Coordinates of C-alpha atoms and ligand atoms in Angstrom, one line a residue:
X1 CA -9.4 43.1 -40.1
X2 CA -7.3 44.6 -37.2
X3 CA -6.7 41.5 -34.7
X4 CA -6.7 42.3 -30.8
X5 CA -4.1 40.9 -29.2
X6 CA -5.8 38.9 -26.2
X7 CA -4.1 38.3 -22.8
X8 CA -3.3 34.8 -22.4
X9 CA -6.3 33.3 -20.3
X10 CA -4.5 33.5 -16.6
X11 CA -5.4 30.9 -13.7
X12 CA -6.5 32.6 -10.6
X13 CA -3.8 33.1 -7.9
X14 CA -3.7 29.9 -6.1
X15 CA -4.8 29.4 -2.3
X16 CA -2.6 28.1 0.3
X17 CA -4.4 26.1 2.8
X18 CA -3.4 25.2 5.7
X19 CA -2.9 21.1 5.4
X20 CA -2.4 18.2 7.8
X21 CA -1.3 15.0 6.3
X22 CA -1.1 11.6 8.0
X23 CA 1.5 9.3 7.7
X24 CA 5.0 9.9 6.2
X25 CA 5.5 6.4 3.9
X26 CA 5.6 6.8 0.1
X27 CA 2.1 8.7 0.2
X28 CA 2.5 10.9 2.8
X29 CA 6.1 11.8 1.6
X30 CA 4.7 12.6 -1.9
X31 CA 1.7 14.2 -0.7
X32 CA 3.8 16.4 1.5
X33 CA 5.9 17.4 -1.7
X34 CA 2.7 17.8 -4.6
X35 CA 1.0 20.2 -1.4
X36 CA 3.9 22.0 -0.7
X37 CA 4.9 22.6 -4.6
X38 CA 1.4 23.7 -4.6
X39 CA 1.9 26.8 -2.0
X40 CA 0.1 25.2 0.5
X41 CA 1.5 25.1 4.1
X42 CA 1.8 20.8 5.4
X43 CA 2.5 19.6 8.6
X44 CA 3.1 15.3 8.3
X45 CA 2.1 13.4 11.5
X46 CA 4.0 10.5 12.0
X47 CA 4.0 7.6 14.6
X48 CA 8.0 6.3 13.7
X49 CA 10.7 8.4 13.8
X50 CA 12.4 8.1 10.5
X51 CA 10.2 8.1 6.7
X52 CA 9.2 5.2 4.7
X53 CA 6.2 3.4 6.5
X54 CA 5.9 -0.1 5.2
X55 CA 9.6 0.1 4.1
X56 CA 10.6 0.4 7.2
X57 CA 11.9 -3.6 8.3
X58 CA 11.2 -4.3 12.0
X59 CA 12.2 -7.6 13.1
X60 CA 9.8 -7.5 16.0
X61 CA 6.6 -8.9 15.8
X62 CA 2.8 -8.6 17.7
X63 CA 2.2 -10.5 20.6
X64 CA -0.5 -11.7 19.4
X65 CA 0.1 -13.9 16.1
X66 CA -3.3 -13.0 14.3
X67 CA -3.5 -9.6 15.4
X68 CA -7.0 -9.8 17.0
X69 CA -6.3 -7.8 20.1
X70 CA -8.1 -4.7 19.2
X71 CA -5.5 -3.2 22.3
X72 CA -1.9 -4.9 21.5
X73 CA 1.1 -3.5 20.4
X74 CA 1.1 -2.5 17.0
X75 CA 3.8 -2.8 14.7
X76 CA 3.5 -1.3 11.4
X77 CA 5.6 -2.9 8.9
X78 CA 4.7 -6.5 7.8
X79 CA 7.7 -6.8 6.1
X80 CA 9.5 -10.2 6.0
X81 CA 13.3 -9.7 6.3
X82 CA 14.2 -12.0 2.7
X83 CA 11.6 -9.7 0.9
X84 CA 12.7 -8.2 -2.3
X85 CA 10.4 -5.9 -4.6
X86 CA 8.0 -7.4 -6.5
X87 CA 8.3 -4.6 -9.4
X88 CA 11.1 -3.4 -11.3
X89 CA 12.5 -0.7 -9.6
X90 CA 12.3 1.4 -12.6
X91 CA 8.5 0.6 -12.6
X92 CA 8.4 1.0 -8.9
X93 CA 10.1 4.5 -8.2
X94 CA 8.2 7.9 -8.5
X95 CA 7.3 9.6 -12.1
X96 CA 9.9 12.7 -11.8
X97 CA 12.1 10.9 -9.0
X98 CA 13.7 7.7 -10.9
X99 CA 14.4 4.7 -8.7
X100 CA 17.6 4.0 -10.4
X101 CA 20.5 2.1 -8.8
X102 CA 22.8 4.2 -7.0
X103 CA 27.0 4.1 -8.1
X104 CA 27.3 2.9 -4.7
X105 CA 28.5 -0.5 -2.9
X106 CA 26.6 -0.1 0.0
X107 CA 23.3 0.3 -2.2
X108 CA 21.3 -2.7 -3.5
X109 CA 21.7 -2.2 -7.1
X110 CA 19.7 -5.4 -8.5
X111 CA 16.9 -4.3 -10.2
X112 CA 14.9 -6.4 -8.0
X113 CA 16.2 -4.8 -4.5
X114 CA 15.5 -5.8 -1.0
X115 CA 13.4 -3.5 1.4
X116 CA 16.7 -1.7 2.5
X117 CA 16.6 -0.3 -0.5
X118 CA 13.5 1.0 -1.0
X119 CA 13.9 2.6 2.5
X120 CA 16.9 4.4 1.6
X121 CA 15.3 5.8 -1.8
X122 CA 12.4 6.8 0.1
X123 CA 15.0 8.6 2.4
X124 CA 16.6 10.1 -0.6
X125 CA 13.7 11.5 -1.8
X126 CA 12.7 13.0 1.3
X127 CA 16.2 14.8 1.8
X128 CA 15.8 16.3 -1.9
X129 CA 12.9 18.0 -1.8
X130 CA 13.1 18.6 2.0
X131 CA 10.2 17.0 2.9
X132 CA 11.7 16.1 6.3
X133 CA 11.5 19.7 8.1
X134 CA 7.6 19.3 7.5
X135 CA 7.2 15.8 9.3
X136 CA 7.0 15.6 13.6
X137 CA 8.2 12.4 14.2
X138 CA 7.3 10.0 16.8
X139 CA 3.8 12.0 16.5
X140 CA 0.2 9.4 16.6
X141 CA -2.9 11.1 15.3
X142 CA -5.3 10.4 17.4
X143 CA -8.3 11.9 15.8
X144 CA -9.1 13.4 12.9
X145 CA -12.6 15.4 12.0
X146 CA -14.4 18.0 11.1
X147 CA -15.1 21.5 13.1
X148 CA -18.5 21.4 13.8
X149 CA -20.7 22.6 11.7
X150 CA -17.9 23.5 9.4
X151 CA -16.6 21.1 7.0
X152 CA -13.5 23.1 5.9
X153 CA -11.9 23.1 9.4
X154 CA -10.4 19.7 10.9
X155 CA -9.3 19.3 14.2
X156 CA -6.2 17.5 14.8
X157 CA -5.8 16.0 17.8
X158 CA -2.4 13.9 18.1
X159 CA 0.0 13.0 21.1
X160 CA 4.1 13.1 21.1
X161 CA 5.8 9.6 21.8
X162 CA 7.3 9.8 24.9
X163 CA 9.5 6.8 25.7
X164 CA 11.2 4.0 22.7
X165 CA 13.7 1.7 24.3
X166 CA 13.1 -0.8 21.4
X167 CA 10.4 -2.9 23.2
X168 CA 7.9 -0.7 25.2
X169 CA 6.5 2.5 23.3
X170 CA 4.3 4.6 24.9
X171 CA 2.8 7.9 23.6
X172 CA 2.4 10.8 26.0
X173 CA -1.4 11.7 27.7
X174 CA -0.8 15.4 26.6
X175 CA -3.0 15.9 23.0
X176 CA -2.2 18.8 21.1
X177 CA -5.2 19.9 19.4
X178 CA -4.5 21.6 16.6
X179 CA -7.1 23.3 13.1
X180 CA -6.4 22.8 9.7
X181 CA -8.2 23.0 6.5
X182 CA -7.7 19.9 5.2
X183 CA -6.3 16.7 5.8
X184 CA -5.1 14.3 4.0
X185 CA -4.8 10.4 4.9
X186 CA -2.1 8.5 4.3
X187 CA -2.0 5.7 7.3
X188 CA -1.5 3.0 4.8
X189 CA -3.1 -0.6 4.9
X190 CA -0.9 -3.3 5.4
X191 CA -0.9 -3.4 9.1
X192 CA -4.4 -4.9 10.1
X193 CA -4.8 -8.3 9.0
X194 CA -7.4 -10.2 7.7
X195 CA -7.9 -13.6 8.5
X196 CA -9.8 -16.4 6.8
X197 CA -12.8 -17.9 8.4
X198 CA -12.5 -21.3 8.3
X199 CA -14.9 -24.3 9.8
X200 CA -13.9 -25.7 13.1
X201 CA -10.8 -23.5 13.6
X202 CA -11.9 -23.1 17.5
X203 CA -10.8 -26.5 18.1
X204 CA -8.1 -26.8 15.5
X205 CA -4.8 -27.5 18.2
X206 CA -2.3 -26.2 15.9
X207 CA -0.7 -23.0 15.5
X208 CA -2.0 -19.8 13.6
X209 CA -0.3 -16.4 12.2
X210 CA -1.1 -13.9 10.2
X211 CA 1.8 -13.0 7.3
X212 CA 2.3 -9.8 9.4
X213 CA 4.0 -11.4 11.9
X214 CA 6.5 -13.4 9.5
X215 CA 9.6 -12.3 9.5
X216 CA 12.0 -15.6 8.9
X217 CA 11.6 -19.2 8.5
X218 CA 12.3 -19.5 12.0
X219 CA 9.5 -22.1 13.7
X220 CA 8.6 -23.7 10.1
X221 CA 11.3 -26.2 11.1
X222 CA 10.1 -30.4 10.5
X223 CA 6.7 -28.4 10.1
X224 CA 3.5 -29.4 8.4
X225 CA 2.5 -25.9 7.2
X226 CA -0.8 -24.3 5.9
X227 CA -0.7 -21.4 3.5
X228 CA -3.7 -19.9 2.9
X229 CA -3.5 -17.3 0.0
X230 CA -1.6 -16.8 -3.0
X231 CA -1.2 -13.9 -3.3
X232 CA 2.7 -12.4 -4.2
X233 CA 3.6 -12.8 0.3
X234 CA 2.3 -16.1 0.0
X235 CA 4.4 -16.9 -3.1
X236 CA 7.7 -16.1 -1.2
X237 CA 7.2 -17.6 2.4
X238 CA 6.0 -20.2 1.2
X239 CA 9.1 -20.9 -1.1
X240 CA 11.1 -19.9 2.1
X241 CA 9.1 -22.1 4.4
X242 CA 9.8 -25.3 1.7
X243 CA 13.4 -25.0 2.7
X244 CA 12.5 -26.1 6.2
X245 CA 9.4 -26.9 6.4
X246 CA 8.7 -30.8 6.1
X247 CA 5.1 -29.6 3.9
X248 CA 3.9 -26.8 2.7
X249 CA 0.7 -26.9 1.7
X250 CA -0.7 -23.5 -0.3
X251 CA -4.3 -23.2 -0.8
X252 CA -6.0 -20.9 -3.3
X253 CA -9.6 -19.6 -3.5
X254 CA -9.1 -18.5 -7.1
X255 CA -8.4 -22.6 -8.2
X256 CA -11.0 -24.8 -9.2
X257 CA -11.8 -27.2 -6.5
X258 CA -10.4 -30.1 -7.9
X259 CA -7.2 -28.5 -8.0
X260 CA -3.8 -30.7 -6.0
X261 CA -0.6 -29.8 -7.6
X262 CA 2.8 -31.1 -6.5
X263 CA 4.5 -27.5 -7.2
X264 CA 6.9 -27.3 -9.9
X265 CA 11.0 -27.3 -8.2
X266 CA 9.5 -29.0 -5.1
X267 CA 8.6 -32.4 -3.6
X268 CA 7.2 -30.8 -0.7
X269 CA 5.1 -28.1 -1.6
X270 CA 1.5 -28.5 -3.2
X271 CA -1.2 -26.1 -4.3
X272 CA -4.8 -26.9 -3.3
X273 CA -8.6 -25.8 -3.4
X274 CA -9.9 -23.8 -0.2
X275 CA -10.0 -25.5 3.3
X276 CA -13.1 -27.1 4.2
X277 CA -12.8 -27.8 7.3
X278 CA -10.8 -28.3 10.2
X279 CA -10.7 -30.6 12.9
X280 CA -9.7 -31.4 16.8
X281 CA -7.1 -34.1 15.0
X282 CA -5.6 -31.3 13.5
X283 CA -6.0 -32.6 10.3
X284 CA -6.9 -29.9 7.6
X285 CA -9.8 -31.1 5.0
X286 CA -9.3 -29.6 1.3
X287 CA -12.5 -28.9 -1.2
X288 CA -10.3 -31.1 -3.2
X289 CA -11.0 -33.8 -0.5
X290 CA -7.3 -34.3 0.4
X291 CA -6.4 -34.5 4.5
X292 CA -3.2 -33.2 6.0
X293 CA -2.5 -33.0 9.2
X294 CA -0.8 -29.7 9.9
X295 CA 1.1 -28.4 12.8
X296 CA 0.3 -24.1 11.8
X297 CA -1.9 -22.2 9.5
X298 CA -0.3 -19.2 7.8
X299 CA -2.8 -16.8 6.9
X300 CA -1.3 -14.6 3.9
X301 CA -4.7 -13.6 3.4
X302 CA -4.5 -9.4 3.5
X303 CA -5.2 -6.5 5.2
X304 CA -8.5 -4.6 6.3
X305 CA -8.6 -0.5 5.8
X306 CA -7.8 1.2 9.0
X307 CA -8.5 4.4 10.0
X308 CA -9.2 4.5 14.0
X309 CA -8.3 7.5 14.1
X310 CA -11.0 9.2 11.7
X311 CA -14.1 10.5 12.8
X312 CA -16.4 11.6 9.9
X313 CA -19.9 11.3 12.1
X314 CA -20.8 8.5 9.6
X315 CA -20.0 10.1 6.6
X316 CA -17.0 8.4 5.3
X317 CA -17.3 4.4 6.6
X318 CA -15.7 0.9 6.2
X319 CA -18.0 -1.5 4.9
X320 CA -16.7 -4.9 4.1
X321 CA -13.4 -3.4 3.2
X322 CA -15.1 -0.8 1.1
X323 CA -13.7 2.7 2.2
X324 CA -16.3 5.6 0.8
X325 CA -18.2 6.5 -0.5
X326 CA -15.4 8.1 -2.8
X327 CA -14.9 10.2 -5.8
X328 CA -12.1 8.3 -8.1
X329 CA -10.8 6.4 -4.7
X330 CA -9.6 10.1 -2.9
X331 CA -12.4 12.6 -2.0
X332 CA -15.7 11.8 0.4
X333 CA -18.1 14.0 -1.9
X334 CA -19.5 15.4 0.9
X335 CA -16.7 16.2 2.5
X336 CA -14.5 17.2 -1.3
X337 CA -11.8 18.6 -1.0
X338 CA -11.0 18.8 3.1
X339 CA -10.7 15.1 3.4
X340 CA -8.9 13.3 1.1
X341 CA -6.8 9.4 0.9
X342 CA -3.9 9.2 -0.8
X343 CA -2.9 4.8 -1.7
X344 CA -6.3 2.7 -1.1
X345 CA -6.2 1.4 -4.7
X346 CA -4.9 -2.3 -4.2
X347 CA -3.2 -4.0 -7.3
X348 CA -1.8 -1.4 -8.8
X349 CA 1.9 0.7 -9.1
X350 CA 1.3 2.3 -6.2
X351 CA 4.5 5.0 -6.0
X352 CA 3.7 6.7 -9.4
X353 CA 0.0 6.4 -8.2
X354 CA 0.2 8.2 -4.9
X355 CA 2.1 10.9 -7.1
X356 CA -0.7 11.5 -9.7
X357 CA -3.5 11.2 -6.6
X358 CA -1.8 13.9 -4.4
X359 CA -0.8 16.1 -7.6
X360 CA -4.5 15.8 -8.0
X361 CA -5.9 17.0 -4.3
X362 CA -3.3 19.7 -4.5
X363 CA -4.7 21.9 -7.4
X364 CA -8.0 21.0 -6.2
X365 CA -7.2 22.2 -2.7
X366 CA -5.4 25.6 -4.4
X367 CA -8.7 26.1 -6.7
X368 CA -6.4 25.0 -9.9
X369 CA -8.3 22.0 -11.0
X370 CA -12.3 22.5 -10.2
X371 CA -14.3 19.5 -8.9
X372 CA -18.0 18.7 -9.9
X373 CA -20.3 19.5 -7.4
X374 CA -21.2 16.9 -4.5
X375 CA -24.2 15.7 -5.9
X376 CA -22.6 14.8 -9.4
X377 CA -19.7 13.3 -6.8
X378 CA -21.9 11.1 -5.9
X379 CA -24.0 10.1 -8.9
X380 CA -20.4 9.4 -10.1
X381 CA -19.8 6.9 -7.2
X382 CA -22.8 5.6 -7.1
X383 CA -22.8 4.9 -10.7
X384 CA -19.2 3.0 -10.2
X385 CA -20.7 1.1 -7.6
X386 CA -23.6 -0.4 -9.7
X387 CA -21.0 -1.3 -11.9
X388 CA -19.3 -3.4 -10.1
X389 CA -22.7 -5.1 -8.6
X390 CA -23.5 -5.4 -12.0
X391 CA -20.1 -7.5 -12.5
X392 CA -20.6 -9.4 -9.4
X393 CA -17.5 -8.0 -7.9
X394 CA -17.9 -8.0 -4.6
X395 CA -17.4 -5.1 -2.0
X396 CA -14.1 -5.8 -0.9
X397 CA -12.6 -5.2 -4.5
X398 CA -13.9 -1.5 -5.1
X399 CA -10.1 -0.4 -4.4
X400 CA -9.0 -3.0 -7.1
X401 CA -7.6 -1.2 -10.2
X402 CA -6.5 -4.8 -11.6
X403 CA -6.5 -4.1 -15.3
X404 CA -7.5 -0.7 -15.4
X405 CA -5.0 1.0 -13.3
X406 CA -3.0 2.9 -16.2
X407 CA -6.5 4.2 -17.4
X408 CA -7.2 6.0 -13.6
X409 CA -3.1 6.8 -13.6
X410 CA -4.1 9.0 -17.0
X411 CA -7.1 10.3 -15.7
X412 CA -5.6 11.5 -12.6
X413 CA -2.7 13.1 -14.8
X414 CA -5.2 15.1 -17.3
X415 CA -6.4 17.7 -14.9
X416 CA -3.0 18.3 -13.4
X417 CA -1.8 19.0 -17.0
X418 CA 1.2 16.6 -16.4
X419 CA 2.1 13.8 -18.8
X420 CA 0.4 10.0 -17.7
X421 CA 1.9 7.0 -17.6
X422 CA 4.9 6.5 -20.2
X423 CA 4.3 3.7 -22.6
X424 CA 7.7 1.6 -21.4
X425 CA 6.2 1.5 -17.4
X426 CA 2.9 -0.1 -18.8
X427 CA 4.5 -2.6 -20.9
X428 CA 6.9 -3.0 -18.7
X429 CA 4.4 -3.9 -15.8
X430 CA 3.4 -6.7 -17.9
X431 CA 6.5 -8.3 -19.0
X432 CA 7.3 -8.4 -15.5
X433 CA 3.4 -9.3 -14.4
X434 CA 4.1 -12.3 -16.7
X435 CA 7.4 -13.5 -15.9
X436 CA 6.1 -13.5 -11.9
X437 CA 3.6 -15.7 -12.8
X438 CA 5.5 -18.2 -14.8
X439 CA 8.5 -18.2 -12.6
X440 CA 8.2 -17.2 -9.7
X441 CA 11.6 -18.8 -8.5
X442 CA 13.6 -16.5 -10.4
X443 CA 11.8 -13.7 -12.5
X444 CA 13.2 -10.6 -10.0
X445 CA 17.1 -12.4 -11.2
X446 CA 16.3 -13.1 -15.1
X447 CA 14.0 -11.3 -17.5
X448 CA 14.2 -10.2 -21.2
X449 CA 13.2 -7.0 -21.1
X450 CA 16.6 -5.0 -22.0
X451 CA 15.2 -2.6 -24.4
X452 CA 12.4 -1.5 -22.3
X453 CA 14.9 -0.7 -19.6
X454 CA 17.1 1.4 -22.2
X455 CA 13.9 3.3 -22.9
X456 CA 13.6 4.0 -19.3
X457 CA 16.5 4.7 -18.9
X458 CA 16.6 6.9 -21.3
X459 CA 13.8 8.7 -20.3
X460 CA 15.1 9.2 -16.7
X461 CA 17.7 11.6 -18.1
X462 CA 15.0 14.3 -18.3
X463 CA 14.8 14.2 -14.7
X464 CA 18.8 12.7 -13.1
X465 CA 20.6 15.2 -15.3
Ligands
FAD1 P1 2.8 3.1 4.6 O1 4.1 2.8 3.9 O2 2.2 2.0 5.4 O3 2.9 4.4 5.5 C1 1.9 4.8 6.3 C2 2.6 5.7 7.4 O4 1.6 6.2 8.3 C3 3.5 4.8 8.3 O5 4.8 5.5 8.4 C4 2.8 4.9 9.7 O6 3.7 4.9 10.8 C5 2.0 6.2 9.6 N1 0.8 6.2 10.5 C6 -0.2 5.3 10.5 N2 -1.1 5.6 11.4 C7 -0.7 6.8 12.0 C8 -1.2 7.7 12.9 N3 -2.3 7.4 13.6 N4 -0.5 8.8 13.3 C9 0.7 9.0 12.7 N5 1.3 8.2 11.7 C10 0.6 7.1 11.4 N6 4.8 -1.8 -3.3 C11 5.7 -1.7 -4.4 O7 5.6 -0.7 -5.1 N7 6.6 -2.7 -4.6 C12 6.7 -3.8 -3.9 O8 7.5 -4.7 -4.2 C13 5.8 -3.9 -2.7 N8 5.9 -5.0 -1.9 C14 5.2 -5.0 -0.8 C15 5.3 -6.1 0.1 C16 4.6 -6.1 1.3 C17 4.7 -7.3 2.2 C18 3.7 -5.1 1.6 C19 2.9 -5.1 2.8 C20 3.5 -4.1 0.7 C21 4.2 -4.0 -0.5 N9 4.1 -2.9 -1.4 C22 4.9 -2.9 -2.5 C23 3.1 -1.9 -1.2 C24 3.5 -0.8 -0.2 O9 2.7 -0.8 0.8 C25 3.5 0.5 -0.9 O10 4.6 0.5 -1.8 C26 3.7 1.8 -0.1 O11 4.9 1.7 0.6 C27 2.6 2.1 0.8 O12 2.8 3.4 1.3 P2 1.8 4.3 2.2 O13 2.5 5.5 2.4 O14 0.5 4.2 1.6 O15 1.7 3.4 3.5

């Protein structure tokens, strides 16, 4: 039998579109990159004038210690100025852009590094793939949304800083309005806190702060402090505060209520149950029925999704910190593919993350990868949100890829025909998961993971030769 000889099966050309993206921290950066390797043609907007969002240290703080004033100043980074990663680095960095440590003295080379670091990694990475001559600096978005009555045309409306002498910053009245196809967000969501509830707190007389405005120890001094939270911020201020502080007491919703434990290294630190109450006396009532009397509450309680910028007409909303309805945490269905988020998943690697996500909305946007239709979108969605109802997970952890956050990397990775997440990063992720939780004093300084950093290591050569 005479064989034809086929034509390989050939992808149509692909379709450059015509992309804003917001923000120019690790998400937008990648973003920026995975659209533009794509063919499409990306403008960044961002607010600061240098890369790197959260990364970014500013030792200034909010006036207002919780944040609540919907009109003060905002400062984006709620970075605290002891903080080093939380990951490995070699977890940490980007899939094809190794976060190794530089042959360098003035680079951080622990494998644990401070947020310098990171910064200057996310710098690098910007200069390599030139991602910078596609950012306007010093640039807010203020609005985002769709061209009436046409769903693949955004306006872009955003306004040029005008004036930064370190303490005032005021951006100019003239709006540039501006159409794209698409736009992807990547504001981030570690700037607008969330703070606990807690009975009686009007006529508490102590102090309050949201972990956003921690920077130093400073003020803990001779101090009765409240921690609420325990999450990883809350494990290092309040370590930092016990140094100073003349209590630090950490409370936990995820403890039983009987729960009072002197912590382990320290005669001044103790883990409770929730607060109860608190009091005109200032004293602070546990579930576990222990009183202090405090002198500040430190709420290390979180962050609410942000987007005052976006206006979908309803489509795409924030419901008790809930951000959709979305298809796999990026597209609105009914908006798929001109609106797009790049980094809402919570609890999860988020560099090599925001990679696989914006790799994703790129072939869609091109017409390389094909979605399903709106309507299976949102069967899809809905179906994921019965399943957490089911579970009795509440709305504010839909963006929480605890324990299944390799499984969405891989999924993400299948349609863009580039390899998931390697075997050493997952296992890796663990050891170190592990050794955070059992000591937290010193797990970024001692670990026993050696061979799985070889394997990285060696597995970085396909991309640092
Ligand atoms: P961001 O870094 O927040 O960037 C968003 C950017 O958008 C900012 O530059 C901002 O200026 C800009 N922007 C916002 N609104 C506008 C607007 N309207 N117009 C123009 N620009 C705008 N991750 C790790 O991998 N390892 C860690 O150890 C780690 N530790 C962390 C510790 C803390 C205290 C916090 C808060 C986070 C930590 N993270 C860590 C998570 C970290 O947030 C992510 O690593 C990542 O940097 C988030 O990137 P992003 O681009 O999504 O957001």
């Amino acid at each position: 039998m005479k064989h034809l000889s086929m034509p390989p099966p050939q992808l149509p050309p692909p379709i450059s579109r015509h992309v804003a993206v917001i923000g120019a921290g690790a998400a937008g950066l990648v973003s920026a990159r995975e659209l533009r390797r794509e063919g499409h043609d990306v403008v960044v907007f961002e607010r600061d004038n240098q890369v790197g969002g959260t990364w970014v240290y500013n030792p200034q703080v909010e006036p207002d210690p919780l944040s609540l004033d919907p009109n003060r100043r905002i400062i984006h980074s709620s970075l605290y100025s002891s903080l080093r990663t939380n990951l490995p680095r070699e977890v940490m960095g980007f899939k094809d852009y190794p976060f190794i440590a530089k042959n360098d003295k003035k680079r951080d080379q622990r494998r644990f590094p401070g947020h310098r670091e990171v910064v200057l990694y996310l710098q690098d990475f910007a200069s390599e793939f030139g991602i910078e001559e596609m950012v306007r600096f010093d640039t807010e978005v203020a609005h985002v949304g769709p061209v009436e009555d046409n769903i693949g045309k955004w306006i872009v409306r955003s306004k040029r800083k005008i004036s930064d002498d370190d303490r005032e910053v005021s951006f100019g009245f003239d709006v540039d309005e501006e159409i794209y196809d698409a736009a992807v967000i990547c504001n981030g969501h570690y700037t607008e806190p969330r703070i606990a509830q807690i009975p009686g707190i009007s006529s508490w007389p102590g102090k309050q702060m949201h972990s956003h405005n921690y920077r130093t120890h400073e003020g803990f001094q001779d101090q009765v402090a409240i921690l609420i939270g325990s999450s990883s911020s809350s494990v290092d201020i309040s370590r930092e505060i016990a140094g100073v502080a003349k209590e630090v007491h950490v409370t936990s919703r995820s403890v039983a209520d009987e729960t009072y434990q002197e912590q382990p290294g320290y005669d001044n630190m103790w883990l409770h149950s929730m607060i109860e109450s608190v009091h005109d006396d200032g004293s602070v009532i546990f579930r576990n029925g222990r009183v202090v009397v405090a002198d500040i509450i430190l709420h290390c309680t979180g962050y609410k999704y942000h987007f005052p910028f976006l206006d979908t007409n309803g489509i795409v909303t924030v419901d008790g910190n809930r951000v959709g309805p979305l298809y796999k945490q990026v597209f609105p269905p009914a908006l798929a593919p001109w609106l797009s988020f790049v980094g809402l998943p919570l609890k999860a690697v988020p560099f090599p993350l925001f990679e696989l996500q914006s790799k994703w909305i790129a072939g869609v946007l091109s017409g390389h990868i094909a979605l399903p239709s709106p309507e299976e979108m949102m069967e899809d969605v809905k179906a994921f949100y019965e399943t957490l109802e089911a579970s009795n997970i509440p709305k504010h952890y839909t963006h929480n890829l605890a324990g299944c956050q390799f499984e969405y990397d891989n999924w993400l990775a299948s349609p863009c025909s580039c390899p998931g997440i390697e075997e050493w990063r997952r296992q890796m992720y663990d050891a170190a998961s592990k050794s955070k939780r059992l000591r937290p004093e010193i797990y970024r300084d001692e670990w026993d993971d050696d061979d799985l950093v070889l394997e990285a290591y060696a597995d970085f050569t396909k991309y640092t030769r």
